[in-house]
XYZ file of C-alpha atoms in Angstrom:
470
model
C 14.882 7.221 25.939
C 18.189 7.371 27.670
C 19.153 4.326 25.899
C 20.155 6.001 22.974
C 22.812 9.313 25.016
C 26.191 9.022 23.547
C 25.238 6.097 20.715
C 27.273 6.805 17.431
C 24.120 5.950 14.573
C 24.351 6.309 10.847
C 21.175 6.835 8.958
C 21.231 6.022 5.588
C 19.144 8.678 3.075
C 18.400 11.875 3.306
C 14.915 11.363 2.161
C 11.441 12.013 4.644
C 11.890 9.212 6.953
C 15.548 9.365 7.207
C 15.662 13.038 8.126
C 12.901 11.827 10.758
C 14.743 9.537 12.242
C 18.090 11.748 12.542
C 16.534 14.727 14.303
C 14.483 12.690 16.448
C 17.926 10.314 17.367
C 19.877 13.644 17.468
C 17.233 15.060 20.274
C 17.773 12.066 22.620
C 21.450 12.424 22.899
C 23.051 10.427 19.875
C 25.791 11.082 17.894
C 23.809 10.946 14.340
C 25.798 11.023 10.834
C 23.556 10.756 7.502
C 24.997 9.398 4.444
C 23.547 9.494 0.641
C 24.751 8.734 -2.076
C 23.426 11.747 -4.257
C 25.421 15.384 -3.994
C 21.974 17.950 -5.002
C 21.511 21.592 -4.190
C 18.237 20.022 -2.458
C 20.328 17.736 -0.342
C 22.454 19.831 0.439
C 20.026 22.206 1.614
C 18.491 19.451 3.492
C 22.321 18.621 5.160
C 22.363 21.973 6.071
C 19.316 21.734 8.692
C 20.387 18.798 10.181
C 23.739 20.708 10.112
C 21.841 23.291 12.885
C 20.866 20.189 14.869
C 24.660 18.975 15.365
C 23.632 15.877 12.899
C 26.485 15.469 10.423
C 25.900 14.706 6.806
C 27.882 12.661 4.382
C 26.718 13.441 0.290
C 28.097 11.942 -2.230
C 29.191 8.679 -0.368
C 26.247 6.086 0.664
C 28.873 3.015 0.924
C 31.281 3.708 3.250
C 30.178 2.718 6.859
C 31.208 6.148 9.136
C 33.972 5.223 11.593
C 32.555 3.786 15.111
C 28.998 3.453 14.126
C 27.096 0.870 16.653
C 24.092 1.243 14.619
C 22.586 2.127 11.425
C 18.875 3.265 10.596
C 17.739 2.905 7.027
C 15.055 4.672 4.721
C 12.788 1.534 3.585
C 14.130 1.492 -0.284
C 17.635 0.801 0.623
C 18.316 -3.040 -0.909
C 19.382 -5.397 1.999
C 22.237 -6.042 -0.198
C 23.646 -2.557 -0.269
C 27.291 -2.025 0.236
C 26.786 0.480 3.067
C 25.067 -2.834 4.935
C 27.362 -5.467 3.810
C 29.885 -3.202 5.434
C 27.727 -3.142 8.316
C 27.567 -6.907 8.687
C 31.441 -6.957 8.273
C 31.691 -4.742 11.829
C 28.924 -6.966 13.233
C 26.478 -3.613 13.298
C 22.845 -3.929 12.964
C 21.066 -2.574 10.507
C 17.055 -0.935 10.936
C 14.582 0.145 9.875
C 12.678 3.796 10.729
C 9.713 1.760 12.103
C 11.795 -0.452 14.419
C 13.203 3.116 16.270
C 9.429 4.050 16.471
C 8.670 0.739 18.025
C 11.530 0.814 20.074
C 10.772 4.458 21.182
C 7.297 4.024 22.126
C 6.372 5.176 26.062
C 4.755 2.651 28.572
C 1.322 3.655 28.063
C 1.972 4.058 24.105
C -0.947 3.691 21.814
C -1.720 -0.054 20.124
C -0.517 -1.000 16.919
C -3.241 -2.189 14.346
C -0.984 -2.799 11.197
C -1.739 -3.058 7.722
C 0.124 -4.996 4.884
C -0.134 -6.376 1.015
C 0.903 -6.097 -2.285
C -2.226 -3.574 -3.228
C -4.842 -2.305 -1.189
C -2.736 -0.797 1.883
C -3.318 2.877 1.732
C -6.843 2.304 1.114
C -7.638 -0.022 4.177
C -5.050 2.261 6.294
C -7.080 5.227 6.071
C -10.581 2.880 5.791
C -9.507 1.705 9.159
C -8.524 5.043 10.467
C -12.209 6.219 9.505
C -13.940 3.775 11.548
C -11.656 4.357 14.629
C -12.591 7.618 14.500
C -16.219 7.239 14.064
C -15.963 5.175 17.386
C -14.762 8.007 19.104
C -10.879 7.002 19.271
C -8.070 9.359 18.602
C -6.041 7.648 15.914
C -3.877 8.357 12.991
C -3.453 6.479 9.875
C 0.606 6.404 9.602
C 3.732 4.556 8.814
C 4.023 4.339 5.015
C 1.407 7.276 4.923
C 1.185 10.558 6.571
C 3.676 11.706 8.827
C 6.511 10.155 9.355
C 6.461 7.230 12.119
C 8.709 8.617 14.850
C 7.118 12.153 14.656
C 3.796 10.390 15.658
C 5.680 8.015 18.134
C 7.548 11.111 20.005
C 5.049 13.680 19.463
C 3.342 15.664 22.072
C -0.442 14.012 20.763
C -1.984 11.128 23.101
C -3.572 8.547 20.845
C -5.959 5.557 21.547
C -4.852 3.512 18.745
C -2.676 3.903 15.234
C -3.439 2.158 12.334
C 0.296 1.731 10.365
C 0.571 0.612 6.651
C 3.449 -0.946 6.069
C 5.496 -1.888 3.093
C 7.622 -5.099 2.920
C 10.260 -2.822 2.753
C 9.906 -1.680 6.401
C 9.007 -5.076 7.612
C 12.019 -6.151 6.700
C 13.613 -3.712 8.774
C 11.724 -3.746 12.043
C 12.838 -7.151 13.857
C 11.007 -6.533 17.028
C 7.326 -4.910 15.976
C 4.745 -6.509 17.619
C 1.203 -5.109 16.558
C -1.853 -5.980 18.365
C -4.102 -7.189 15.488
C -2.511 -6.618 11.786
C -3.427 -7.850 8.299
C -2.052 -9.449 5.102
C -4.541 -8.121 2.412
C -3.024 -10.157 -0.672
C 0.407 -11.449 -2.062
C 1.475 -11.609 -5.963
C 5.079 -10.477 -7.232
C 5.741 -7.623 -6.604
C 9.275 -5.988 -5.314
C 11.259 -9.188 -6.658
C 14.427 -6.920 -7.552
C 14.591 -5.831 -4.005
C 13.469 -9.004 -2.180
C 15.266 -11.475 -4.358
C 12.660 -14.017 -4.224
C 8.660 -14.689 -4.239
C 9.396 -16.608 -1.247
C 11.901 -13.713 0.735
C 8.569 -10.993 -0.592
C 6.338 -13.005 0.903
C 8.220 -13.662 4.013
C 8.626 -9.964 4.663
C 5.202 -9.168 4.387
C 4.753 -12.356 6.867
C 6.482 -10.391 9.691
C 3.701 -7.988 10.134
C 1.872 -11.154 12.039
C 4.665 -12.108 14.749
C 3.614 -11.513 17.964
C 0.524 -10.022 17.384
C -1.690 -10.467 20.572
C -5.704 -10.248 19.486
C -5.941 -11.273 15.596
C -3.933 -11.736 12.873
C -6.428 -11.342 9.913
C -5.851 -12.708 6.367
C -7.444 -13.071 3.160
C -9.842 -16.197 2.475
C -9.423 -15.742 -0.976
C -5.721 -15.912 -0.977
C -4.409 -18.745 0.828
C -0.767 -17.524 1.166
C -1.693 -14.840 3.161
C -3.311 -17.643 5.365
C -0.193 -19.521 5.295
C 1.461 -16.623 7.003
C -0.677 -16.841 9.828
C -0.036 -20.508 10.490
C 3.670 -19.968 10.531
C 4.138 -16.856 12.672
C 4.406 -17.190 15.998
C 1.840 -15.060 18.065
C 0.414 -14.560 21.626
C -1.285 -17.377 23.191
C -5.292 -16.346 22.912
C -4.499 -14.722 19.357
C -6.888 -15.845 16.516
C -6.895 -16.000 12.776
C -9.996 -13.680 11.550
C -10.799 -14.744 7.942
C -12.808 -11.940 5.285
C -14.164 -13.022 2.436
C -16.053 -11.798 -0.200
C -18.848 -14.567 -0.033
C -20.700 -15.827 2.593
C -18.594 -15.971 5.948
C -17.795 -18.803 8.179
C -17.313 -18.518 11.822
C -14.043 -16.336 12.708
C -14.708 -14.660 9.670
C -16.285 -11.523 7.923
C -18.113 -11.580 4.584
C -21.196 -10.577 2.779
C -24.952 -11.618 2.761
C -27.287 -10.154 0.636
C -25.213 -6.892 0.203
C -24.734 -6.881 3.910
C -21.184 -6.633 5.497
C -21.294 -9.332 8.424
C -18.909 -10.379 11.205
C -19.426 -13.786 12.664
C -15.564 -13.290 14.650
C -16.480 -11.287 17.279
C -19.398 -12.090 18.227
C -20.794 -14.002 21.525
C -21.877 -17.176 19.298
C -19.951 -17.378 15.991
C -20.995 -20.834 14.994
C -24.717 -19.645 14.464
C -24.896 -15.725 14.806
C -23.444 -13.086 12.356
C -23.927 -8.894 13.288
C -24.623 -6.938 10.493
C -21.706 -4.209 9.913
C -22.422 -2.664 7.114
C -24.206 -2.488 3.492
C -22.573 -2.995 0.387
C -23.525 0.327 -0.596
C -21.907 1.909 2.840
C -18.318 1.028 0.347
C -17.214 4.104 -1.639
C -16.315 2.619 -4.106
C -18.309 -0.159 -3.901
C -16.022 -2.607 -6.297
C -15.254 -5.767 -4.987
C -11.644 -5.369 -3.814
C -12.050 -2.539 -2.492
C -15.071 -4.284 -0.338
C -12.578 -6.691 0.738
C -10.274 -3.353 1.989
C -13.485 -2.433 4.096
C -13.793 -6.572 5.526
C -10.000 -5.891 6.169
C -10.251 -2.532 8.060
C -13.918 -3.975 9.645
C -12.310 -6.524 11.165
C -9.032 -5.110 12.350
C -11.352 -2.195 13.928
C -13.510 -5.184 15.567
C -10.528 -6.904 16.963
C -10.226 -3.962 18.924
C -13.769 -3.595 20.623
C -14.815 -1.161 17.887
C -18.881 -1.925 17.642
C -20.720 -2.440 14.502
C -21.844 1.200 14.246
C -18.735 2.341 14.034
C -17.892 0.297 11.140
C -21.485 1.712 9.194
C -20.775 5.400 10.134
C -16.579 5.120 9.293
C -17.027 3.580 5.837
C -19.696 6.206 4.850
C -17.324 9.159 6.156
C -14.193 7.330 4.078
C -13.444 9.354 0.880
C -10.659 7.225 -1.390
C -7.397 9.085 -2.189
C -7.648 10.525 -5.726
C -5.840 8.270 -8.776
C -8.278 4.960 -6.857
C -10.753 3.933 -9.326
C -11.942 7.292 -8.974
C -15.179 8.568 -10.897
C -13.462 11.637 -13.345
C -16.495 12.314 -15.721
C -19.459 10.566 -17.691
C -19.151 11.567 -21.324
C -21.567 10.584 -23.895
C -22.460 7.549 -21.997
C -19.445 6.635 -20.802
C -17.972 6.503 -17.520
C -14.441 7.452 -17.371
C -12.429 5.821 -14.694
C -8.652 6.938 -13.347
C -6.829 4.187 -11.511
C -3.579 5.242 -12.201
C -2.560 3.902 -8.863
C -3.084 0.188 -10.423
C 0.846 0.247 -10.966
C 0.951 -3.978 -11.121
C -1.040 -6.447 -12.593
C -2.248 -7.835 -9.359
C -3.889 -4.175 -8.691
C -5.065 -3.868 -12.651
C -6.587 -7.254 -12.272
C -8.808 -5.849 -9.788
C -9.650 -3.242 -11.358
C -10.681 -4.555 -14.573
C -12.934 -6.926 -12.565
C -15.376 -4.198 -10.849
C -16.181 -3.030 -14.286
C -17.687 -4.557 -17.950
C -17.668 -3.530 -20.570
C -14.608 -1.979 -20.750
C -12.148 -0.068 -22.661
C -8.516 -0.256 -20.990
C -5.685 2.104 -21.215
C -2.532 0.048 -20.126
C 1.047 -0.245 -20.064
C 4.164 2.164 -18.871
C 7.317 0.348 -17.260
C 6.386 -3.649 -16.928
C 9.316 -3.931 -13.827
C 9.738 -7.518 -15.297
C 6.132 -8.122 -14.827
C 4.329 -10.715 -17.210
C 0.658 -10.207 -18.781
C -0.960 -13.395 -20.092
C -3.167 -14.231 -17.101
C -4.119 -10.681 -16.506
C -5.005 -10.768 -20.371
C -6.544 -14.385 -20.026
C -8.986 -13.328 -16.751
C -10.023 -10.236 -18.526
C -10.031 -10.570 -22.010
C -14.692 -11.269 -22.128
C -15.056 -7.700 -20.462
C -12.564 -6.317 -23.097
C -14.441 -3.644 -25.878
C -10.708 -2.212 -26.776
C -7.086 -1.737 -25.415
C -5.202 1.577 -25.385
C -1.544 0.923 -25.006
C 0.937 3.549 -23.749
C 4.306 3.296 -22.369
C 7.911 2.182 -23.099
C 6.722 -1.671 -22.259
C 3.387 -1.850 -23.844
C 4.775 -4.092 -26.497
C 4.519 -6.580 -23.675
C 1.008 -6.159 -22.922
C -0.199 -6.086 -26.549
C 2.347 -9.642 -27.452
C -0.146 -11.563 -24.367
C -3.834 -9.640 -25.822
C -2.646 -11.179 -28.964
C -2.523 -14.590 -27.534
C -5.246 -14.266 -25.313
C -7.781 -11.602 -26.468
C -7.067 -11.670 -30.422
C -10.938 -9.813 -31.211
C -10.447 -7.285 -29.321
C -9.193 -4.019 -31.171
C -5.930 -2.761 -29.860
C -4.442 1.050 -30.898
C -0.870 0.979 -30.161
C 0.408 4.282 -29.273
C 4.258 5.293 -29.871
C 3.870 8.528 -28.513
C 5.588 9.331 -25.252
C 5.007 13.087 -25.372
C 2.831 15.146 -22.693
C 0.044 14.744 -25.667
C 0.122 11.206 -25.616
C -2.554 11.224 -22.655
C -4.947 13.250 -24.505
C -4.201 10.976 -27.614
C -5.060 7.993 -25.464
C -8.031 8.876 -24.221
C -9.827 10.372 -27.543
C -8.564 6.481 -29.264
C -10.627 5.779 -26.374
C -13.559 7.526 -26.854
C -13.489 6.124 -29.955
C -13.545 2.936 -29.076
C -16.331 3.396 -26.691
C -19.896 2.737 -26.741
C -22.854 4.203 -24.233
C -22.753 2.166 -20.743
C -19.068 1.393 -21.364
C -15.773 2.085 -19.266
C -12.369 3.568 -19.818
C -10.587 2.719 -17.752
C -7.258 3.811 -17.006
C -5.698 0.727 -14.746
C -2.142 0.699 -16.429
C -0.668 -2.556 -14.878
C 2.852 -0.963 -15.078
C 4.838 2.100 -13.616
C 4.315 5.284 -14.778
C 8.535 6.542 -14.397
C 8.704 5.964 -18.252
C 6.663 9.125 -19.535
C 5.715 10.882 -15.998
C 6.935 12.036 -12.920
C 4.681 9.432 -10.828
C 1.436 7.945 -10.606
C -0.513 11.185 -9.807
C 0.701 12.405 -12.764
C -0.627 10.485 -14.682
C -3.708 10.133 -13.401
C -3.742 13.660 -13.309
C -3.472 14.182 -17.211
C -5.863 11.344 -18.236
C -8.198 13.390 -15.648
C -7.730 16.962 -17.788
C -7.492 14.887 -21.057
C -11.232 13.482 -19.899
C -12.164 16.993 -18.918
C -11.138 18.805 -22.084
C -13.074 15.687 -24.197
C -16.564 16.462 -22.247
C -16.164 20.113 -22.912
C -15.835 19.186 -26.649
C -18.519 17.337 -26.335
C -20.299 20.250 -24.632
């Protein structure tokens, strides 16, 4: 802690994790200065906290790198190739992350690390993971790109067995010297290219999460790249590569038999025994990625000593966040799905596969995202297509190459209506033992303030159709 008295640091946003990370430098002595580029009566409120705390605050000016800074902290969006950083190269200052000052702030007897990455799938496994700790009797928080902020939890006053940390790409690329004791790649598909530059720099990132880990590093059998990761990082003697797969498991890996979650990793003879975790059933929801989240979280929990019970009893206490292939209403026969939170066509894909038939409201802001093999893989469970959104033009151009029977209603509207409009075209399309599903593929920034909004209004649009319907 006294490594940090009399050190002149620049954090860079005023946002959550960057007003974290200047209080908490600010408390052990530091001379703290936060820049942003924006100049808000909210930031300025915010400036005026820190103000209280001696932390001085720079609005209006995120490029300029403050005079005698030795070291600059960044909030995860912030684009390696910002000017505020090229500036920092320039004076030979480093640049980090908010999780490498937790990691670097961390006591002696500090709590493991079991950490949690991917393109879709994190937040769900975090808290999945976080579940079954608990269920074991652990004290644990799910944290990091969740919850509260990372260095509150590091520096606060509550003792923890064990963390389970989500992490984005974004803070992997920040934190150099994180070394988790077990950690997972869930997936990889584009995602993040404009800030990354590169498939390969994405995936590279997201690769960090596995260096020096010291009991597993656990990937996806399904997805060889994430098993690629684990080849190249460079880990703890003793450390092993846990597989979990959706089929039938070989040995160091978790899978399914007959609806039964199985680990044949950690167990005394993994070339011919297999202990029964969980069932199927145990999932909520029980749609097949989000059974690979629960293989994930099972065998990150097993890597540390967590037994099988645990698993059963955390998985049945888990409760998804809302906007996850969440269950709003049945209506006439059909089952009305919100999975908003399917913001790329990596997380749409997998939604579209736990259900059939289907009728699929898509489309918002692409982010240069492409849509023929999402069409392609999808197109037999298709009934209809719903498009919303400034880029659905995009989507409906790839279901006319790759789905041409299947009816498509093309919505212009981009009103607070056009929700309501969408889903009644869907109910229209609809037949008893169908889905609509809402799994838009794209961003929602085009028509609403996030994600949860607009899961949030195809929720009350489904609500005010089923009290039509009486």
């Amino acid at each position: 802690m006294s490594d940090w008295q009399g050190r002149n640091i620049t954090v860079a946003g005023l946002g959550v994790s960057g007003i974290s990370a200047a209080r908490a430098l600010a408390g052990l002595g530091a001379a703290v200065t936060v820049v942003d580029g924006g100049d808000s009566d909210a930031l300025r409120t915010r400036a005026a906290e820190l103000a209280e705390l001696g932390v001085a605050v720079r609005l209006g000016d995120a490029e300029t790198l403050p005079e005698g800074t030795d070291l600059v902290v960044t909030s995860p969006g912030w684009k390696p190739s910002s000017p505020l950083f090229e500036a920092a190269a320039k004076a030979g200052v480093d640049v980090v992350g908010d999780v490498e000052i937790a990691w670097r702030l961390r006591g002696p007897d500090a709590a493991p690390w079991l950490a949690v990455t991917g393109t879709n799938g994190k937040t769900t496994t975090t808290r999945m993971l976080a579940s079954i700790l608990t269920a074991a009797g652990l004290r644990t928080a799910a944290i990091g790109n969740i919850g509260t902020p990372i260095i509150d939890v590091v520096l606060g006053d509550e003792p923890y067995d064990v963390l389970a940390v989500e992490l984005s790409s974004y803070q992997l690329h920040w934190a150099p010297s994180l070394r988790a004791h077990s950690a997972v790649v869930l997936n990889l598909a584009p995602d993040h290219l404009d800030w990354h530059g590169s498939m390969q720099a994405y995936a590279a990132d997201k690769g960090r999460i596995y260096e020096g880990n010291t009991v597993a590093c656990v990937y996806n059998v399904a997805d060889p790249a994430t098993e690629a990761l684990v080849r190249e990082a460079d880990v703890e003697e003793g450390c092993r590569a846990i597989g979990f797969t959706l089929g039938t498991p070989g040995p160091s890996q978790l899978g399914i038999v007959e609806g039964i979650l199985v680990d044949r990793a950690f167990v005394e003879n993994r070339q011919k025994q297999a202990q029964e975790l969980a069932e199927v059933s145990d999932v909520n929801p029980p749609a097949p990625h989000n059974i690979a989240n629960a293989l994930a979280a099972a065998a990150l929990a097993r890597a540390f000593g967590v037994p099988p019970a645990a698993v059963r009893d955390g998985l049945r206490a888990f409760r998804p966040d809302a906007h996850r292939i969440e269950h709003v209403a049945d209506v006439g026969g059909v089952a009305y799905i919100d999975d908003s939170k399917a913001t790329n066509t990596h997380a749409a894909q997998a939604s579209l596969a736990a259900y059939d038939p289907i009728v699929w409201i898509a489309g918002g802001l692409a982010k240069g995202a492409t849509f023929d093999e999402l069409v392609a893989t999808s197109a037999e469970r298709l009934r209809g297509v719903v498009l919303i959104g400034a880029d659905r033009a995009l989507v409906r151009e790839a279901l006319a190459r790759h789905a041409p029977e299947v009816p498509v209603v093309d919505l212009e509207r981009t009103d607070t209506g056009a929700m309501s409009a969408a889903v009644a075209e869907a109910a229209s399309l609809a037949r008893p033992g169908d889905t609509v599903l809402l799994a838009p593929a794209c961003a929602s920034m085009d028509m609403f303030t996030n994600y949860n909004e607009r899961g949030e209004a195809f929720a009350e649009a489904v609500r005010a159709l089923a009290a039509e319907q009486g």
